Tab-separated table of C-alpha atoms in Angstrom:
chain	number	residue	atom	x	y	z
A	1	MET	CA	62.735	-43.470	-271.144
A	2	ALA	CA	61.997	-47.231	-270.783
A	3	ASP	CA	58.821	-49.048	-270.485
A	4	PRO	CA	58.192	-53.428	-269.803
A	5	ALA	CA	57.655	-53.436	-273.549
A	6	ALA	CA	59.604	-50.554	-275.596
A	7	HIS	CA	56.838	-49.707	-277.658
A	8	LYS	CA	55.136	-46.485	-278.384
A	9	GLU	CA	53.718	-44.233	-275.629
A	10	SER	CA	50.533	-42.813	-275.071
A	11	LEU	CA	48.768	-40.496	-272.927
A	12	ASP	CA	45.770	-41.450	-271.541
A	13	PRO	CA	43.519	-38.340	-272.792
A	14	ARG	CA	41.136	-38.564	-269.690
A	15	SER	CA	44.583	-37.313	-268.069
A	16	THR	CA	45.558	-34.484	-270.198
A	17	ARG	CA	42.347	-33.019	-269.457
A	18	TRP	CA	44.178	-32.261	-265.822
A	19	ALA	CA	47.123	-30.672	-267.756
A	20	ASP	CA	48.717	-27.461	-266.048
A	21	GLU	CA	50.342	-24.737	-268.323
A	22	LEU	CA	54.101	-26.319	-267.915
A	23	VAL	CA	52.677	-30.332	-269.630
A	24	ARG	CA	50.545	-28.497	-271.754
A	25	GLU	CA	54.830	-26.888	-273.203
A	26	TYR	CA	56.035	-30.587	-273.193
A	27	MET	CA	53.076	-32.184	-274.853
A	28	SER	CA	53.655	-29.479	-277.480
A	29	ASP	CA	57.159	-29.979	-278.044
A	30	ARG	CA	57.493	-32.409	-281.245
A	31	ALA	CA	61.334	-33.345	-280.090
A	32	PHE	CA	59.399	-34.195	-276.353
A	33	MET	CA	56.632	-36.012	-277.952
A	34	SER	CA	58.722	-38.673	-280.348
A	35	SER	CA	60.531	-39.208	-277.643
A	36	LEU	CA	57.517	-41.045	-276.367
A	37	ASP	CA	57.987	-43.253	-279.869
A	38	ARG	CA	61.353	-44.525	-279.122
A	39	THR	CA	61.459	-45.808	-275.378
A	40	THR	CA	63.931	-49.076	-274.208
A	41	LYS	CA	62.856	-52.318	-273.187
A	42	ALA	CA	63.764	-52.301	-269.560
A	43	ALA	CA	64.874	-55.581	-269.874
A	44	ASP	CA	68.273	-53.657	-271.822
A	45	ILE	CA	68.527	-50.702	-269.111
A	46	ASP	CA	72.226	-51.280	-267.085
A	47	PRO	CA	71.052	-50.583	-263.806
A	48	ALA	CA	74.650	-49.743	-262.575
A	49	ARG	CA	74.704	-46.296	-264.616
A	50	TYR	CA	71.363	-44.957	-262.689
A	51	ALA	CA	70.742	-43.770	-259.379
A	52	ALA	CA	66.537	-43.665	-259.217
A	53	ILE	CA	63.810	-45.308	-260.738
A	54	PHE	CA	61.065	-43.295	-260.976
A	55	CYS	CA	57.317	-45.798	-261.777
A	56	THR	CA	54.627	-43.175	-263.635
A	57	GLY	CA	51.162	-43.178	-262.934
A	58	GLU	CA	48.416	-43.774	-265.044
A	59	HIS	CA	46.025	-47.054	-265.940
A	60	GLY	CA	48.191	-48.967	-267.845
A	61	VAL	CA	50.813	-49.215	-266.227
A	62	MET	CA	48.905	-51.132	-263.763
A	63	TRP	CA	48.874	-54.297	-265.498
A	64	ASP	CA	52.706	-53.811	-266.901
A	65	PHE	CA	54.658	-53.103	-263.841
A	66	PRO	CA	53.896	-55.646	-261.244
A	67	SER	CA	54.503	-58.437	-262.862
A	68	ASN	CA	57.604	-57.348	-265.495
A	69	ALA	CA	60.333	-59.117	-263.809
A	70	ALA	CA	63.120	-57.073	-265.945
A	71	LEU	CA	61.453	-53.364	-264.508
A	72	GLN	CA	61.711	-55.426	-260.809
A	73	GLN	CA	65.733	-56.221	-261.104
A	74	VAL	CA	66.451	-52.675	-261.996
A	75	ALA	CA	64.342	-51.200	-259.456
A	76	ARG	CA	65.912	-53.922	-257.178
A	77	GLU	CA	69.241	-53.099	-258.110
A	78	ILE	CA	69.350	-49.374	-258.392
A	79	TYR	CA	67.647	-49.496	-254.487
A	80	GLU	CA	70.852	-51.594	-253.669
A	81	ASN	CA	73.155	-49.837	-255.000
A	82	SER	CA	71.821	-46.970	-252.950
A	83	GLY	CA	69.668	-45.599	-255.665
A	84	VAL	CA	66.441	-44.038	-255.381
A	85	VAL	CA	62.499	-46.382	-256.607
A	86	SER	CA	59.865	-43.375	-256.831
A	87	SER	CA	56.461	-44.184	-257.992
A	88	VAL	CA	53.451	-41.780	-258.179
A	89	CYS	CA	50.127	-42.567	-259.183
A	90	HIS	CA	48.913	-46.041	-260.042
A	91	GLY	CA	53.502	-46.377	-260.361
A	92	ALA	CA	52.943	-47.978	-256.719
A	93	CYS	CA	51.709	-50.809	-258.025
A	94	GLY	CA	55.360	-51.421	-259.564
A	95	LEU	CA	56.831	-51.369	-256.137
A	96	LEU	CA	54.696	-54.035	-254.557
A	97	ASN	CA	56.418	-56.876	-256.296
A	98	ILE	CA	59.631	-56.134	-256.170
A	99	THR	CA	61.882	-58.527	-253.873
A	100	LEU	CA	65.820	-57.794	-252.543
A	101	SER	CA	68.454	-60.181	-252.907
A	102	ASP	CA	67.892	-61.107	-248.863
A	103	GLY	CA	64.197	-62.298	-249.705
A	104	THR	CA	62.368	-59.552	-248.317
A	105	LEU	CA	59.828	-57.389	-250.479
A	106	LEU	CA	61.063	-53.483	-251.205
A	107	VAL	CA	57.573	-52.303	-249.412
A	108	ASP	CA	57.655	-54.542	-246.511
A	109	GLY	CA	57.904	-52.531	-243.424
A	110	ARG	CA	57.142	-49.018	-245.153
A	111	THR	CA	54.765	-46.336	-245.779
A	112	VAL	CA	53.645	-47.262	-249.156
A	113	THR	CA	50.834	-44.261	-250.770
A	114	GLY	CA	48.895	-45.058	-253.862
A	115	PHE	CA	44.857	-43.896	-254.847
A	116	SER	CA	42.370	-45.002	-252.639
A	117	THR	CA	39.016	-46.620	-254.704
A	118	ALA	CA	37.451	-43.568	-253.833
A	119	GLU	CA	39.775	-40.732	-254.973
A	120	GLU	CA	39.670	-43.495	-258.375
A	121	ARG	CA	36.408	-42.710	-258.768
A	122	ALA	CA	36.773	-38.934	-258.110
A	123	HIS	CA	39.691	-39.005	-260.753
A	124	LEU	CA	37.156	-39.833	-263.205
């Protein structure tokens, strides 16, 4: 698990109330939860070792992902090596500023889905 700043990850308490049985099992798994304490800084990732990148959701990524140059570079290199760049929820904002080697944006000409303002309000 990597993130822009390599810090202890936290779970959004508003989101965990919607957790299903499988997610609650992970939340009860000490080994899994302790893995959230030792994430890797995005700048320290070697994109050549990965076939995919998955941008997670929730509110914090709205500030952490769109302007993180290291995360964008990792995603660009994975994509340009025929890998998969994906996201869920608010993580789609991490796709917006990925500039490919030819100068185009990754999202140019693609359909990207995410939350609308109305859906966000309904979720809260």
